[in-house]
């Protein structure tokens, strides 16, 4: 038996080696495949991991071995492997033995399981006394390419001998694997000037893109006409599976205007808050005849103001090949970006109405912007006297520094206890500064704290002074505490109540209702409930105990002597 074991063990390892060699050779045949990671996990025997339609179950590991006499390590190094069963949609499809770094690929090349890690050959996980092997598996899905197309060009063109249509065709592979043998075809009725209508590429890796520029000329048209650009692309992956993408772009081409006029608008690219902005408007008549009653209208955006009373509306006649222009000044009112609206021009050309717009220039205005906040440490004060701490905060939310002067005023019936009500500070952009003071008041009425005031320059210590105000504050008077109610006295149980049917008041002397015309009702006598002393009085009266002679003592309910024996108690 000992010899049989010695012979069978090498045979088993040879069989395992042949099986592993087979699967390794099969896996090497798919070196060109790209994989999209799916899921991973560390499993022990009989545990299962799933991904998509596939599931993998751990069946067995390398057999346990004996340990060395004085160490918790295998007596001989173990060749780690794991046995796996692979199923698809619940049906068994294959079993395999894999060592660390090996992988199994399904027959359709759509699924791969890889052994990422196993216990090392000297790990105690292989010992009989601590046999707990495990395997870290990575399940992956075959990567696939994905083609995307786009066409970049303007939507509208005006036909003309010098007008060109520039189009950029962009082909992207947004998938998870490369695509090969790619064709790109462009179809259109537009006459081509530069570039090609057909392209071919060997490979487009995942995440890559290809751009092709094509230039067309504008055909002669008498009316607005649509023209299509149709792009088609196709290619195959490593399994010769075909992938396609298409894109359609429609553009409009209009006939040329008869020597159309032009309208332009220009401003300063940048300015400081202390500066003036020059706006220049130009209308050029490119026709060889006069344009009459051209109505030109401009508007002022927020962030600037006019320095004149011009209505910015002009009606002019512009001679052939002549130019009309106008300039005016604006004053910035705050820091920031100002986008000027387009100027419009309306006119008739050969008995047809036209309206054109200028460009929209932009001006960046640099300057400070001071925000003022006033705060108090309480909103209620005690009547007759209290102290309040006030804080005024100035924040520069603009883009340039400025010299700031803050002033605050005390309301009537108040007195400054400590601190200051004025502050002068060179405040940088994004910074803030504050002043604080404490005041006292003996007023019994609510106090209104007036708004604080800040003055600052348009740029540093230059330019005009700007003013901003804080909100005002109201200090109300704290109401006195509510006194506890005084309990009402308990009325005497023996009293006389006069009630009349009218429910009205009753004359206390006559007992009749005050209201005339009503029949008075008899008063109701409320008799008191008899007490113990009243009972004694009645009995003494009946038995003549305690009469004026004074010979018979008064009866007491606690004894019955007088009741039974004459006048003797």
XYZ file of C-alpha atoms in Angstrom:
569
model
C 0.000 0.000 0.000
C 2.857 2.362 0.752
C 4.382 1.814 -2.656
C 0.955 2.266 -4.315
C 0.588 5.644 -2.688
C 4.033 6.695 -3.784
C 3.231 5.761 -7.372
C -0.320 7.174 -7.557
C 0.609 10.613 -6.218
C 3.019 11.513 -9.073
C 0.459 10.218 -11.548
C -2.194 12.510 -10.073
C 0.109 15.501 -10.320
C 0.957 14.622 -13.918
C -2.732 14.483 -14.790
C -3.340 17.828 -13.084
C -0.341 19.343 -14.873
C -1.625 18.146 -18.250
C -5.089 19.560 -17.554
C -3.640 22.885 -16.409
C -1.360 23.002 -19.455
C -4.347 22.445 -21.724
C -6.382 25.230 -20.248
C -3.418 27.594 -20.155
C -2.865 26.943 -23.854
C -6.560 27.558 -24.547
C -6.440 30.838 -22.600
C -3.361 31.952 -24.519
C -5.345 31.636 -27.740
C -7.492 34.563 -26.584
C -4.701 36.992 -25.792
C -6.299 39.571 -28.092
C -9.497 39.678 -26.046
C -10.151 42.714 -23.851
C -12.129 42.398 -20.672
C -14.505 44.580 -18.728
C -14.230 43.956 -14.998
C -17.405 42.631 -13.475
C -17.080 41.452 -9.880
C -14.592 39.781 -7.557
C -14.605 37.964 -4.230
C -12.716 35.649 -1.909
C -14.360 32.230 -1.654
C -13.909 29.000 0.282
C -14.988 25.504 -0.611
C -18.640 25.175 -1.804
C -19.111 28.960 -2.026
C -20.499 30.554 -5.209
C -19.956 33.882 -6.960
C -22.111 35.110 -9.863
C -21.903 37.712 -12.600
C -24.521 38.162 -15.301
C -25.620 34.799 -16.644
C -22.576 33.011 -15.205
C -21.869 31.535 -11.766
C -18.683 29.937 -10.400
C -18.587 27.441 -7.543
C -15.454 26.445 -5.629
C -15.324 22.625 -5.556
C -11.960 21.765 -4.037
C -8.407 22.903 -3.321
C -5.023 21.223 -3.096
C -5.126 18.407 -0.544
C -4.088 19.064 3.104
C -0.576 18.066 4.164
C 1.281 17.354 7.393
C 3.184 20.106 9.165
C 6.811 20.169 10.196
C 7.594 18.987 13.678
C 8.452 22.357 15.168
C 6.817 24.811 12.740
C 3.323 25.507 11.461
C 4.364 25.099 7.831
C 3.858 22.246 5.368
C 6.492 19.519 5.560
C 6.770 19.954 1.806
C 5.705 23.065 -0.187
C 2.212 22.769 -1.630
C 1.382 23.510 -5.254
C -1.781 25.584 -4.711
C -4.698 25.176 -7.088
C -8.462 25.414 -6.979
C -11.105 23.368 -8.729
C -14.034 25.350 -10.140
C -17.384 24.510 -11.715
C -18.728 27.106 -14.169
C -22.453 27.356 -14.946
C -24.475 29.532 -17.297
C -28.108 30.279 -16.578
C -28.028 27.564 -13.923
C -26.673 24.843 -16.269
C -23.217 23.359 -15.800
C -20.931 24.120 -18.756
C -17.410 23.254 -17.605
C -15.074 22.416 -14.748
C -11.458 23.475 -14.429
C -8.373 23.443 -12.210
C -6.596 26.786 -11.927
C -3.448 27.951 -10.176
C -2.820 31.524 -9.082
C -2.737 33.849 -12.144
C -4.522 31.323 -14.363
C -7.884 32.022 -15.956
C -10.702 30.212 -17.683
C -12.501 31.617 -20.729
C -15.869 30.291 -21.817
C -16.208 28.688 -25.229
C -18.061 31.716 -26.585
C -15.271 34.000 -25.283
C -17.841 36.146 -23.491
C -16.835 35.262 -19.921
C -13.589 34.890 -18.000
C -12.801 33.799 -14.455
C -9.305 34.470 -13.150
C -7.667 33.232 -9.968
C -6.200 36.416 -8.548
C -4.732 34.913 -5.391
C -4.361 31.654 -3.451
C -2.622 30.937 -0.133
C 1.120 30.557 -0.625
C 2.608 27.084 -0.784
C 4.052 27.490 2.729
C 0.817 28.784 4.298
C -0.622 27.027 7.325
C -3.978 27.035 5.484
C -2.810 23.791 3.826
C -2.091 21.916 7.108
C -4.344 19.160 8.338
C -4.826 20.880 11.684
C -5.700 24.289 10.153
C -6.957 23.434 6.670
C -8.837 26.541 5.467
C -7.795 27.288 1.879
C -9.431 30.125 -0.082
C -9.296 31.689 -3.514
C -9.773 35.276 -4.708
C -11.569 35.202 -8.064
C -12.164 37.931 -10.635
C -15.139 37.515 -12.997
C -15.049 39.566 -16.194
C -17.167 40.143 -19.271
C -15.687 40.454 -22.720
C -15.123 44.063 -23.690
C -16.961 45.328 -26.742
C -16.365 48.404 -28.906
C -18.923 51.172 -29.315
C -18.826 53.659 -32.201
C -20.136 57.218 -31.883
C -20.251 59.872 -34.610
C -20.703 63.624 -34.547
C -20.690 66.339 -37.208
C -19.574 69.832 -36.165
C -20.625 72.658 -38.465
C -22.848 75.749 -38.492
C -26.570 75.381 -39.009
C -27.067 78.171 -41.542
C -25.074 79.625 -44.417
C -25.603 82.329 -47.028
C -24.741 81.268 -50.537
C -21.856 83.096 -52.121
C -18.782 82.523 -54.275
C -16.455 82.918 -51.301
C -18.600 81.152 -48.692
C -17.182 77.861 -47.436
C -18.868 75.235 -45.293
C -16.379 73.741 -42.852
C -17.398 70.424 -41.284
C -15.494 68.278 -38.777
C -16.384 64.583 -38.578
C -15.499 63.017 -35.212
C -15.461 59.219 -34.756
C -15.123 57.925 -31.175
C -14.770 54.460 -29.676
C -16.588 54.748 -26.357
C -16.666 50.999 -25.731
C -14.416 48.703 -23.701
C -12.460 47.033 -26.526
C -10.715 47.987 -29.746
C -12.462 47.938 -33.125
C -10.766 47.004 -36.393
C -11.189 47.439 -40.157
C -13.164 50.686 -39.854
C -14.818 52.443 -42.793
C -16.070 56.040 -42.641
C -18.327 57.268 -45.466
C -19.727 60.788 -45.912
C -22.639 61.420 -48.245
C -23.965 64.843 -49.286
C -25.096 66.903 -52.263
C -22.742 69.720 -51.344
C -19.764 70.225 -53.672
C -16.538 69.292 -51.900
C -13.566 71.667 -51.886
C -11.075 69.971 -49.557
C -10.946 66.603 -47.844
C -12.499 63.251 -48.790
C -15.822 61.483 -48.621
C -14.373 58.063 -47.707
C -11.836 57.050 -45.049
C -10.476 53.735 -43.767
C -8.691 52.920 -40.496
C -7.053 49.722 -39.313
C -7.774 50.006 -35.592
C -9.422 52.403 -33.170
C -8.548 51.598 -29.564
C -11.062 52.022 -26.763
C -11.321 55.624 -25.601
C -9.723 57.002 -28.783
C -11.236 59.305 -31.403
C -10.452 60.372 -34.965
C -11.329 63.762 -36.494
C -11.552 64.544 -40.205
C -12.046 68.063 -41.585
C -13.989 68.450 -44.825
C -14.734 71.726 -46.618
C -17.619 72.290 -49.032
C -18.658 75.228 -51.167
C -22.142 76.733 -51.086
C -24.283 75.961 -54.113
C -26.217 78.723 -55.816
C -29.800 78.832 -54.558
C -32.727 81.174 -55.132
C -34.649 80.174 -51.988
C -33.705 78.768 -48.611
C -32.861 75.108 -49.124
C -31.964 72.195 -46.858
C -28.845 70.107 -47.431
C -28.034 66.899 -45.568
C -24.679 65.471 -44.541
C -24.975 61.759 -43.765
C -22.057 59.927 -42.136
C -21.881 56.131 -41.791
C -19.165 54.171 -39.963
C -18.662 50.426 -39.451
C -16.038 48.037 -38.091
C -15.530 44.628 -36.466
C -14.194 43.425 -33.128
C -11.783 40.557 -32.472
C -14.582 38.026 -33.032
C -15.487 39.631 -36.381
C -18.751 40.929 -34.961
C -19.819 44.053 -36.825
C -20.578 47.418 -35.206
C -22.095 50.456 -36.917
C -22.883 54.103 -36.251
C -24.660 56.784 -38.281
C -25.130 60.546 -37.940
C -27.216 63.054 -39.890
C -26.667 66.811 -40.025
C -29.030 69.197 -41.844
C -27.977 72.742 -42.733
C -29.837 75.621 -44.336
C -28.411 77.631 -47.219
C -30.077 80.943 -48.042
C -29.686 83.019 -51.182
C -27.378 86.013 -50.834
C -28.874 89.287 -49.694
C -28.600 92.084 -52.138
C -25.553 93.833 -50.773
C -26.832 93.507 -47.216
C -25.848 96.266 -44.773
C -23.850 95.517 -41.611
C -24.351 96.657 -38.015
C -21.539 96.538 -35.454
C -21.193 97.561 -31.822
C -17.951 98.016 -29.847
C -17.123 98.801 -26.213
C -14.095 98.766 -23.919
C -12.889 95.263 -23.137
C -12.327 96.249 -19.491
C -12.727 99.282 -17.245
C -12.406 100.345 -13.628
C -15.374 101.545 -11.668
C -14.011 105.103 -11.822
C -13.715 105.032 -15.635
C -16.173 105.834 -18.421
C -17.128 103.285 -21.081
C -17.304 104.327 -24.724
C -19.988 102.625 -26.847
C -19.586 102.861 -30.608
C -22.340 101.869 -33.088
C -21.783 101.629 -36.835
C -24.289 100.961 -39.643
C -22.767 100.495 -43.083
C -24.813 100.564 -46.282
C -23.114 98.233 -48.767
C -25.688 98.822 -51.499
C -25.218 101.185 -54.401
C -28.364 103.086 -53.524
C -29.554 105.052 -50.508
C -31.339 103.431 -47.586
C -33.944 105.767 -46.124
C -35.572 105.849 -42.707
C -33.273 103.295 -41.140
C -34.477 102.854 -37.518
C -31.611 102.055 -35.167
C -32.352 101.229 -31.506
C -29.921 100.530 -28.678
C -30.471 99.685 -24.977
C -28.399 100.051 -21.835
C -27.755 96.919 -19.738
C -27.686 96.675 -15.951
C -24.423 97.659 -14.312
C -23.986 100.924 -16.261
C -25.898 104.183 -16.614
C -26.172 106.878 -19.258
C -24.516 110.238 -18.807
C -26.899 111.987 -21.229
C -30.617 112.015 -21.967
C -30.239 110.450 -25.390
C -33.127 108.111 -26.216
C -30.746 105.755 -28.084
C -33.187 105.667 -30.987
C -32.160 107.120 -34.315
C -33.908 107.329 -37.694
C -31.363 108.090 -40.399
C -30.776 108.039 -44.136
C -27.578 106.319 -45.210
C -26.240 106.970 -48.675
C -24.845 104.329 -51.028
C -21.705 102.699 -49.673
C -21.809 105.148 -46.761
C -21.501 104.507 -43.031
C -23.432 105.995 -40.116
C -21.917 105.852 -36.672
C -22.625 107.164 -33.195
C -20.736 107.133 -29.913
C -21.902 107.731 -26.369
C -20.517 107.341 -22.838
C -21.678 105.140 -19.964
C -20.710 105.178 -16.306
C -20.297 101.839 -14.460
C -22.476 101.463 -11.363
C -20.947 98.292 -9.976
C -18.176 95.755 -10.418
C -18.751 92.676 -12.575
C -19.189 91.510 -16.169
C -21.515 93.564 -18.367
C -22.859 91.952 -21.555
C -24.294 94.580 -23.870
C -27.480 93.658 -25.733
C -27.357 93.789 -29.526
C -28.291 96.973 -31.341
C -31.089 96.504 -33.885
C -31.664 98.165 -37.246
C -34.900 98.015 -39.250
C -35.149 99.171 -42.875
C -36.770 98.558 -46.222
C -34.693 97.325 -49.130
C -36.378 97.136 -52.526
C -39.800 97.213 -50.892
C -38.961 94.364 -48.510
C -38.690 94.724 -44.719
C -35.446 93.656 -43.000
C -34.230 93.628 -39.410
C -30.620 92.968 -38.471
C -28.790 92.812 -35.124
C -25.288 93.717 -34.082
C -22.888 91.639 -32.034
C -23.045 91.560 -28.187
C -19.794 92.974 -26.789
C -18.734 92.377 -23.176
C -16.951 94.650 -20.702
C -15.304 93.501 -17.468
C -15.618 96.174 -14.753
C -13.155 96.063 -11.861
C -14.039 97.832 -8.625
C -15.050 97.480 -4.983
C -18.505 96.625 -3.662
C -19.087 97.356 0.026
C -21.839 95.537 1.919
C -22.772 96.926 5.348
C -24.378 94.861 8.104
C -25.540 96.205 11.462
C -26.136 93.855 14.407
C -27.144 94.173 18.078
C -26.594 91.648 20.861
C -30.252 91.857 21.936
C -33.606 92.701 20.394
C -35.412 93.528 23.679
C -34.364 95.882 26.459
C -35.629 96.321 29.984
C -37.863 99.350 30.589
C -36.163 102.128 32.470
C -32.600 101.275 31.521
C -30.410 98.709 29.743
C -27.133 98.357 27.807
C -26.854 97.195 24.184
C -23.713 96.241 22.217
C -23.872 97.183 18.521
C -21.564 95.856 15.771
C -21.251 97.233 12.216
C -19.504 95.011 9.636
C -18.225 96.197 6.237
C -17.370 93.532 3.626
C -15.708 94.185 0.249
C -17.304 91.707 -2.168
C -15.831 93.461 -5.213
C -12.566 92.930 -7.103
C -10.361 95.877 -6.008
C -9.372 97.444 -2.653
C -10.826 100.741 -1.451
C -10.657 103.207 1.430
C -13.830 102.845 3.518
C -15.214 105.244 6.146
C -17.972 103.865 8.386
C -20.149 106.159 10.469
C -22.975 105.252 12.809
C -25.285 107.555 14.781
C -26.841 107.073 18.213
C -30.603 107.446 18.508
C -32.135 110.017 20.902
C -32.334 109.129 24.612
C -29.197 106.954 24.385
C -25.650 107.411 25.626
C -22.353 105.898 24.406
C -20.760 103.774 27.135
C -17.732 102.364 25.306
C -16.338 101.727 21.820
C -16.469 103.954 18.761
C -19.073 104.798 16.132
C -16.619 105.608 13.321
C -14.001 103.592 11.440
C -11.671 104.274 8.506
C -10.085 101.246 6.859
C -8.281 100.330 3.612
C -10.336 97.262 2.765
C -9.012 94.717 0.255
C -11.215 92.638 -2.026
C -12.793 89.704 -0.204
C -11.933 91.142 3.243
C -14.126 92.604 5.978
C -13.719 95.011 8.908
C -15.993 96.043 11.767
C -16.556 98.484 14.627
C -18.466 97.913 17.852
C -19.728 100.035 20.715
C -21.998 99.795 23.753
C -24.819 102.216 24.424
C -27.283 102.663 27.289
C -30.873 103.846 27.296
C -33.413 104.896 29.949
C -36.281 105.005 27.500
C -39.548 103.279 28.306
C -40.430 103.252 24.606
C -38.981 101.044 21.810
C -35.734 102.391 20.319
C -34.974 102.521 16.606
C -31.268 102.284 15.762
C -30.740 104.233 12.507
C -28.875 102.604 9.594
C -25.096 102.853 9.550
C -23.438 104.570 6.592
C -20.286 103.641 4.660
C -18.496 105.806 2.114
C -15.800 104.375 -0.155
C -13.860 105.299 -3.275
C -14.377 103.795 -6.724
C -10.741 102.619 -6.828
C -8.435 102.647 -3.798
C -8.509 106.298 -2.764
C -9.323 107.543 -6.286
C -12.491 108.446 -8.086
C -15.848 109.500 -6.708
C -17.184 108.410 -3.372
C -19.884 105.773 -3.224
C -22.310 105.336 -0.355
C -24.031 102.299 1.077
C -26.314 101.942 4.080
C -27.098 99.111 6.452
C -30.524 98.077 7.639
C -31.963 99.843 10.673
C -32.641 97.912 13.901
C -35.574 98.083 16.321
C -35.104 97.398 20.038
C -38.452 96.600 21.633
C -39.283 96.956 25.341
C -39.416 93.713 27.306
C -42.946 93.394 28.800
C -43.270 93.207 32.647
C -44.015 89.811 34.210
C -47.698 88.889 34.493
C -48.905 89.022 38.216
C -50.504 85.942 39.760
C -54.342 86.196 40.086
C -55.804 86.981 43.597
C -58.230 84.245 44.798
C -61.866 85.383 45.203
C -63.448 85.206 48.755
C -65.798 82.301 49.494
C -69.418 83.549 49.858
C -71.501 82.977 53.035
C -73.731 79.899 52.574
C -76.701 81.669 54.240
C -77.830 84.363 51.876
C -80.991 85.593 50.171
C -81.179 85.566 46.384
C -83.873 87.426 44.491
C -84.563 86.029 41.022
C -86.852 87.525 38.412
C -87.929 85.883 35.185
C -86.434 88.626 33.099
C -82.940 87.922 34.297
C -82.475 91.679 34.842
C -81.180 93.541 37.911
C -83.286 93.699 41.106
C -83.799 96.598 43.486
C -82.127 95.527 46.743
C -84.623 97.351 49.039
C -87.890 96.394 47.358
C -86.793 93.053 45.892
C -88.435 93.906 42.553
C -86.922 93.922 39.067
C -85.736 97.305 37.900
C -87.000 96.814 34.336
C -90.430 98.473 34.033
C -93.369 96.576 32.568
C -92.275 93.238 33.997
C -94.125 91.367 36.725
C -91.912 90.994 39.814
C -91.584 87.546 41.253
C -91.516 86.563 44.905
C -88.095 86.402 46.510
C -86.704 82.961 47.162
C -85.592 82.435 50.738
C -82.622 80.166 51.032
C -82.686 78.608 54.511
C -79.512 77.430 56.187
C -79.066 73.737 56.925
C -79.901 72.909 60.649
C -76.906 72.217 62.850
C -76.323 70.299 66.084
C -76.783 73.429 68.284
C -80.127 74.188 66.623
C -81.429 70.730 67.622
C -80.451 71.350 71.291
C -82.320 74.673 71.300
C -85.530 73.086 70.006
C -85.483 70.332 72.675
C -84.850 72.836 75.521
C -87.779 74.918 74.334
C -90.181 71.940 74.264
C -89.147 70.591 77.677
C -88.871 73.971 79.340
C -85.297 73.317 80.213
C -83.335 76.449 80.868
C -86.411 78.806 81.186
C -86.295 82.210 82.724
C -86.535 80.780 86.207
C -83.160 79.368 85.772
C -84.065 76.212 87.720
C -83.857 73.806 84.803
C -80.541 73.462 83.011
C -80.420 73.473 79.187
C -80.610 70.027 77.536
C -77.610 68.548 75.788
C -77.871 65.850 73.143
C -75.144 63.898 74.840
C -77.388 63.228 77.869
C -81.049 62.337 78.196
C -81.406 63.241 81.930
C -83.609 66.267 81.387
C -85.832 64.406 78.957
C -86.454 61.505 81.378
C -86.524 63.144 84.865
C -88.470 66.422 85.004
C -86.241 69.424 85.509
C -83.318 67.584 86.983
C -80.481 66.768 84.667
